[in-house]
PDB file of C-alpha atoms in Angstrom:
ATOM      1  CA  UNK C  26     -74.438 -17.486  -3.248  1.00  0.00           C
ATOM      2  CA  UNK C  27     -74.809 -13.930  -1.789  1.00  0.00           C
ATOM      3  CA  UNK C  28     -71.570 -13.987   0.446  1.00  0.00           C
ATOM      4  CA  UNK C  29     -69.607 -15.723  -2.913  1.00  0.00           C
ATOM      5  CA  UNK C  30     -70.915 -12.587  -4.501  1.00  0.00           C
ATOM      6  CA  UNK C  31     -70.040 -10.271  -1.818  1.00  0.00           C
ATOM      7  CA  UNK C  32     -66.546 -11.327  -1.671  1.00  0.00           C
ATOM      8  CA  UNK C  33     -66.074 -11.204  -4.965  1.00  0.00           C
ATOM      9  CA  UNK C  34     -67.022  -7.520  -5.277  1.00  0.00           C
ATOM     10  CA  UNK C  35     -64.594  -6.802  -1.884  1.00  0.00           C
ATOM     11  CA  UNK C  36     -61.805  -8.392  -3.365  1.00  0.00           C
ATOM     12  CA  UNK C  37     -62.112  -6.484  -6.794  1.00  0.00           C
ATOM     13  CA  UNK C  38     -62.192  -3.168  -5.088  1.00  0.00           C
ATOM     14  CA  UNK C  39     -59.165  -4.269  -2.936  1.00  0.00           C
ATOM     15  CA  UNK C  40     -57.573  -5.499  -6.057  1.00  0.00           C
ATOM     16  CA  UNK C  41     -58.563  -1.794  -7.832  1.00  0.00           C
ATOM     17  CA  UNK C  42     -57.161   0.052  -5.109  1.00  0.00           C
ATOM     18  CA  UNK C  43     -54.077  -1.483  -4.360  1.00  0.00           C
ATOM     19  CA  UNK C  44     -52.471   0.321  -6.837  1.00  0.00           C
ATOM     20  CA  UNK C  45     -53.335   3.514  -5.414  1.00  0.00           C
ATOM     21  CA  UNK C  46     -52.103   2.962  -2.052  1.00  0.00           C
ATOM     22  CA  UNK C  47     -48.603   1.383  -3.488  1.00  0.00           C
ATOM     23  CA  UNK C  48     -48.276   4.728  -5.345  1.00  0.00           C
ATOM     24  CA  UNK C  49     -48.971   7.106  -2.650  1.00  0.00           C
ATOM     25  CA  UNK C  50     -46.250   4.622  -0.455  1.00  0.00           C
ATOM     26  CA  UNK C  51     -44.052   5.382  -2.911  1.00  0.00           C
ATOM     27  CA  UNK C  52     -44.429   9.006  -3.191  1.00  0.00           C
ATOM     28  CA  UNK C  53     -43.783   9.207   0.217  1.00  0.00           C
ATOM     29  CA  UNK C  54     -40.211  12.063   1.032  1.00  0.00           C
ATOM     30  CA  UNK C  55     -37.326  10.635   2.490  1.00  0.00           C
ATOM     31  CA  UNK C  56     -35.949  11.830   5.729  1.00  0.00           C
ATOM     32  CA  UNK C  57     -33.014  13.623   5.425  1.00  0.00           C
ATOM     33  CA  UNK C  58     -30.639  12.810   7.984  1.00  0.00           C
ATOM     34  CA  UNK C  59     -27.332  14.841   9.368  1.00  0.00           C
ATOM     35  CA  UNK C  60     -23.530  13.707   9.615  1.00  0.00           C
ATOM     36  CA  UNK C  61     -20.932  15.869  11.094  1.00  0.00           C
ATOM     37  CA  UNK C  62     -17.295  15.202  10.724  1.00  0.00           C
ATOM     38  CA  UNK C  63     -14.633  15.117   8.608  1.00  0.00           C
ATOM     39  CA  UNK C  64     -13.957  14.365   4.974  1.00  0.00           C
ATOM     40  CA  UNK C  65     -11.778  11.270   4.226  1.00  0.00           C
ATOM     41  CA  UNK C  66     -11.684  10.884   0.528  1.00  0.00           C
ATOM     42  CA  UNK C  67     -14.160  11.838  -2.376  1.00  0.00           C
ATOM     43  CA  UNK C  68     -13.941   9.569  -5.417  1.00  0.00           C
ATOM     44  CA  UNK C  69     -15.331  11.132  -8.524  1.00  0.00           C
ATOM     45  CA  UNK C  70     -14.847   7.629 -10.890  1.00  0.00           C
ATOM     46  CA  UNK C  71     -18.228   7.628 -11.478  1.00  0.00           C
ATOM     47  CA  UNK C  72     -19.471   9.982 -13.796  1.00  0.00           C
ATOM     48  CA  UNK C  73     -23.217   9.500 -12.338  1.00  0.00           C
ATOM     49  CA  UNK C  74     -22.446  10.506  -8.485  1.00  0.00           C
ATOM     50  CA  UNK C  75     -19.379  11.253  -6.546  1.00  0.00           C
ATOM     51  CA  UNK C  76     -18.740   8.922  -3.937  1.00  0.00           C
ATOM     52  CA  UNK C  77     -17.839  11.582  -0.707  1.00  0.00           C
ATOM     53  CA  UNK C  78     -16.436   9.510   2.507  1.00  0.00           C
ATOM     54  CA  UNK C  79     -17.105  11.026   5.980  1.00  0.00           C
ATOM     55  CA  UNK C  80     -15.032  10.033   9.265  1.00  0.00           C
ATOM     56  CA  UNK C  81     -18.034  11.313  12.437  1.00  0.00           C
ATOM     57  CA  UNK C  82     -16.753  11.545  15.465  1.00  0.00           C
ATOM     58  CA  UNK C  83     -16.211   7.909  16.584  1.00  0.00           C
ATOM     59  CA  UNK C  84     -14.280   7.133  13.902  1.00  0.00           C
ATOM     60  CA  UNK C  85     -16.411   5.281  11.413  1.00  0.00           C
ATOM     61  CA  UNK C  86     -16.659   6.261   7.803  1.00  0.00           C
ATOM     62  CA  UNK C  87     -19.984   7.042   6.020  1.00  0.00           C
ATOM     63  CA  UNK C  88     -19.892   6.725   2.072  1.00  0.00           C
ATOM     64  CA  UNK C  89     -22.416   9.208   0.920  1.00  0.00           C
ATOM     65  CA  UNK C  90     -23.207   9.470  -3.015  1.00  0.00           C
ATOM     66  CA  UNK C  91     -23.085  13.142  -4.524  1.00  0.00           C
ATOM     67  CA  UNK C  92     -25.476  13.754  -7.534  1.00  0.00           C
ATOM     68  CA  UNK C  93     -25.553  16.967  -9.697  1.00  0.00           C
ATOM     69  CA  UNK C  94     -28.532  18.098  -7.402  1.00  0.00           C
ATOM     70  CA  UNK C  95     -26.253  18.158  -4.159  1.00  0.00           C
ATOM     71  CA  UNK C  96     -26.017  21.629  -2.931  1.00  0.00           C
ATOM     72  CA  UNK C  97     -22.285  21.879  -2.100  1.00  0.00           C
ATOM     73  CA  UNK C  98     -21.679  25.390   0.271  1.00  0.00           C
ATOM     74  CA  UNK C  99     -18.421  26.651   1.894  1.00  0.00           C
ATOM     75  CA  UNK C 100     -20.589  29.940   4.390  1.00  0.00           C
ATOM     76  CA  UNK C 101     -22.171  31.644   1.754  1.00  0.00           C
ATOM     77  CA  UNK C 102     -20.399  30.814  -1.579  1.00  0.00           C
ATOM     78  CA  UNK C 103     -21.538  27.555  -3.503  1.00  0.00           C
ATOM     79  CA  UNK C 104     -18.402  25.332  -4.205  1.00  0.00           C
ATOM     80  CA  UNK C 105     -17.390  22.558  -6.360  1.00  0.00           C
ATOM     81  CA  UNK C 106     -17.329  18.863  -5.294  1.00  0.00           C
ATOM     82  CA  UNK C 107     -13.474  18.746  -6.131  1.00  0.00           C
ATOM     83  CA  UNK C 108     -12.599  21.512  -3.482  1.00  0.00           C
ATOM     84  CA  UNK C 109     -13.729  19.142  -0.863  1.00  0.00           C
ATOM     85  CA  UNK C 110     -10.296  18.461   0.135  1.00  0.00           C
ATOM     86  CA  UNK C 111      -9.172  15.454   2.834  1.00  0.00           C
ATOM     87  CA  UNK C 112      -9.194  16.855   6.750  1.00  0.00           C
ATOM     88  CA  UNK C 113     -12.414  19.711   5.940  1.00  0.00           C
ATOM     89  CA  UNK C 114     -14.790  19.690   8.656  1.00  0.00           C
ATOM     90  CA  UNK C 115     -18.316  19.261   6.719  1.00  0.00           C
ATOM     91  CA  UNK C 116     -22.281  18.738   7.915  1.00  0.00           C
ATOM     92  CA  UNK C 117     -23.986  16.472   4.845  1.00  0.00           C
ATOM     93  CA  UNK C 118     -27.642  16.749   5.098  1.00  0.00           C
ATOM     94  CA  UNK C 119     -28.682  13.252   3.430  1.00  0.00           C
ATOM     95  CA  UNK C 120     -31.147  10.730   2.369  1.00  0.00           C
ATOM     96  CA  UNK C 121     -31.007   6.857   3.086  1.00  0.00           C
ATOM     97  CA  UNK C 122     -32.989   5.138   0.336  1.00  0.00           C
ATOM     98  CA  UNK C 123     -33.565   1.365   1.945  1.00  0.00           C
ATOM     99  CA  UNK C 124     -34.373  -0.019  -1.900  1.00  0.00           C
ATOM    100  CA  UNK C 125     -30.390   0.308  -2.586  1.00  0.00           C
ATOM    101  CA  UNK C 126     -29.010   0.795   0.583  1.00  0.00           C
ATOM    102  CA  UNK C 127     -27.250   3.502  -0.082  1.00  0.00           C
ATOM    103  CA  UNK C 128     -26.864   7.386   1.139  1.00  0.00           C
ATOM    104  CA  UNK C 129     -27.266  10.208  -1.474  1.00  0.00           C
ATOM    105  CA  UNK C 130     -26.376  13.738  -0.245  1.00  0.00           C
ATOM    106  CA  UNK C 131     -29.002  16.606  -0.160  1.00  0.00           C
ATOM    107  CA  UNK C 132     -26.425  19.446   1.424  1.00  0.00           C
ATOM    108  CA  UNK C 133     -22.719  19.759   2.140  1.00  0.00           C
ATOM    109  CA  UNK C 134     -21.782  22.702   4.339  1.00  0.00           C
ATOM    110  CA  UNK C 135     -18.375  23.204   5.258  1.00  0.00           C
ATOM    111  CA  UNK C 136     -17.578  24.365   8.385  1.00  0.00           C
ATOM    112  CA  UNK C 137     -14.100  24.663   8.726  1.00  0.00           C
ATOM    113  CA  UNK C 138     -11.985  27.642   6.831  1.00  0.00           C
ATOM    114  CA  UNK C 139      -9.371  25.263   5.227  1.00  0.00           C
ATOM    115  CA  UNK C 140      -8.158  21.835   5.676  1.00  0.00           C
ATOM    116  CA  UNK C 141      -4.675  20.792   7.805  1.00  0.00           C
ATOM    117  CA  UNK C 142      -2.288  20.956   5.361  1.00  0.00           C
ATOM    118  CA  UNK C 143      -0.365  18.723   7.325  1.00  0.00           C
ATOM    119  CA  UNK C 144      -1.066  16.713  10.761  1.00  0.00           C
ATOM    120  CA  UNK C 145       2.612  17.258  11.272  1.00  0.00           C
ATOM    121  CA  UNK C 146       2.936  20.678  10.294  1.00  0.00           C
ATOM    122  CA  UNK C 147      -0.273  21.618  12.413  1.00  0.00           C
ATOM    123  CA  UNK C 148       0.981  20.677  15.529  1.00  0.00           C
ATOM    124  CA  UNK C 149       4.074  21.933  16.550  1.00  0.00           C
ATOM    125  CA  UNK C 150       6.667  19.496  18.019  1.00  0.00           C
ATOM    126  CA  UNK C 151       7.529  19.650  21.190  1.00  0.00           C
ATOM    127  CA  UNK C 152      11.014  19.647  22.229  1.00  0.00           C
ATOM    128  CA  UNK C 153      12.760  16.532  23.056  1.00  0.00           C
ATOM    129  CA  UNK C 154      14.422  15.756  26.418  1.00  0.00           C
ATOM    130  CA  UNK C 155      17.707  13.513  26.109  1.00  0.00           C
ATOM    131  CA  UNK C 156      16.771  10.355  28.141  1.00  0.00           C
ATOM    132  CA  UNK C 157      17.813  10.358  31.668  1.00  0.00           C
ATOM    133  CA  UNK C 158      20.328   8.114  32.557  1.00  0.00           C
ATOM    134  CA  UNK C 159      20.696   4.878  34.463  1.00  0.00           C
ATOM    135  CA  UNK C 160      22.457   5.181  38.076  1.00  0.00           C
ATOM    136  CA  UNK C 161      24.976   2.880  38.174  1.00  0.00           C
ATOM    137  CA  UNK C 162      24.159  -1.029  39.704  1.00  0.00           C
ATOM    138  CA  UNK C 163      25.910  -1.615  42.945  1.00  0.00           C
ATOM    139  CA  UNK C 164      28.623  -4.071  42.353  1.00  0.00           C
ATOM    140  CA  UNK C 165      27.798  -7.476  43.963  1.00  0.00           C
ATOM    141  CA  UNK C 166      29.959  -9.453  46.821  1.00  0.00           C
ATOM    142  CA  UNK C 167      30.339 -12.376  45.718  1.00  0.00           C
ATOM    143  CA  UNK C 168      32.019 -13.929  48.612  1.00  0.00           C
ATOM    144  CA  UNK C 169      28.885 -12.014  50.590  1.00  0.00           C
ATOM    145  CA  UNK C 170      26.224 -14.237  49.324  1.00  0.00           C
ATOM    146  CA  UNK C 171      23.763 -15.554  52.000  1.00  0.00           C
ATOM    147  CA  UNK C 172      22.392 -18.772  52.259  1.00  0.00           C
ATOM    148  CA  UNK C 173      18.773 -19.575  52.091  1.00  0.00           C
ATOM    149  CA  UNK C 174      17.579 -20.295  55.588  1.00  0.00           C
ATOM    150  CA  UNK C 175      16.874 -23.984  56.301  1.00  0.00           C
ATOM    151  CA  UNK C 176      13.580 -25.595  55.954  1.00  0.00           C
ATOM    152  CA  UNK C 177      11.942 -26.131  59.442  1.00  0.00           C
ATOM    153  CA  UNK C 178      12.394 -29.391  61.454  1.00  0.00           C
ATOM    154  CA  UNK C 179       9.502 -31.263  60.912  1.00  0.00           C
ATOM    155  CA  UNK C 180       6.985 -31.555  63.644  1.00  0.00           C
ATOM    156  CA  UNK C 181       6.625 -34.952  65.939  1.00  0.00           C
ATOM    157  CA  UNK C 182       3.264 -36.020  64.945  1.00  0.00           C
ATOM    158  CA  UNK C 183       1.027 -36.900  67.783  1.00  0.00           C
TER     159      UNK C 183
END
């Protein structure tokens, strides 16, 4: 009867404090977490959060949610969301909440001055070379046409 009355009193101070120790798990902060590259679009559809794409280094793109609490900087000078234009090299300091799997940015620094305003116009074209051309073939004989040499006798077998 004691241990029945034991347990009960463990498991209703387990039961009392469970609450407390989901609630401090939830308070916990989220890491924030850095990507460097290159933005690749920025959908603003959604009136709740702008939806910024990111192209890192090896070539895969990050979708990273931008509230109205995102800090948006170009050096010193706070900027808009909208003047994140495609080909801007940017750092996005953000958070990865696991409950919806998705990113939501903290930061967005841009690095670069201004984007490309074209990949073409960027990179000046080199000049062209006209293709060398093909020596002539040597004309064939056709009277000069040698046979294929004849199979060897076969061997006596001993």
């Amino acid at each position: 009867m004691q241990r029945s009355v034991f347990s009960w009193m463990v498991a209703s101070v387990m039961i009392a404090a469970a609450p407390i120790v989901l609630a401090e798990e939830g308070s916990k902060t989220l890491p924030t977490l850095l990507i460097k590259g290159e933005v690749v679009s920025l959908d603003t559809n959604d009136p709740t959060a702008a939806l910024l794409k990111v192209k890192d280094r090896y070539g895969f793109e990050t979708p990273i949610y931008l509230s109205q609490e995102t800090k948006i900087a170009k050096g010193d000078q706070a900027v808009n969301a909208a003047d994140l234009a495609q080909g801007l090299a940017v750092e996005v300091e953000y958070t990865f909440d696991i409950n919806t799997a998705k990113r939501h940015a903290v930061n967005v620094k841009v690095t670069s001055a201004e984007a490309p305003a074209d990949v073409a116009a960027a990179a000046p074209m080199a000049p062209v070379a006209p293709p060398a051309e093909m020596p002539a073939a040597p004309a064939v004989d056709v009277g000069a046409v040698v046979a294929p040499e004849a199979a060897p006798a076969d061997a006596p077998s001993a």
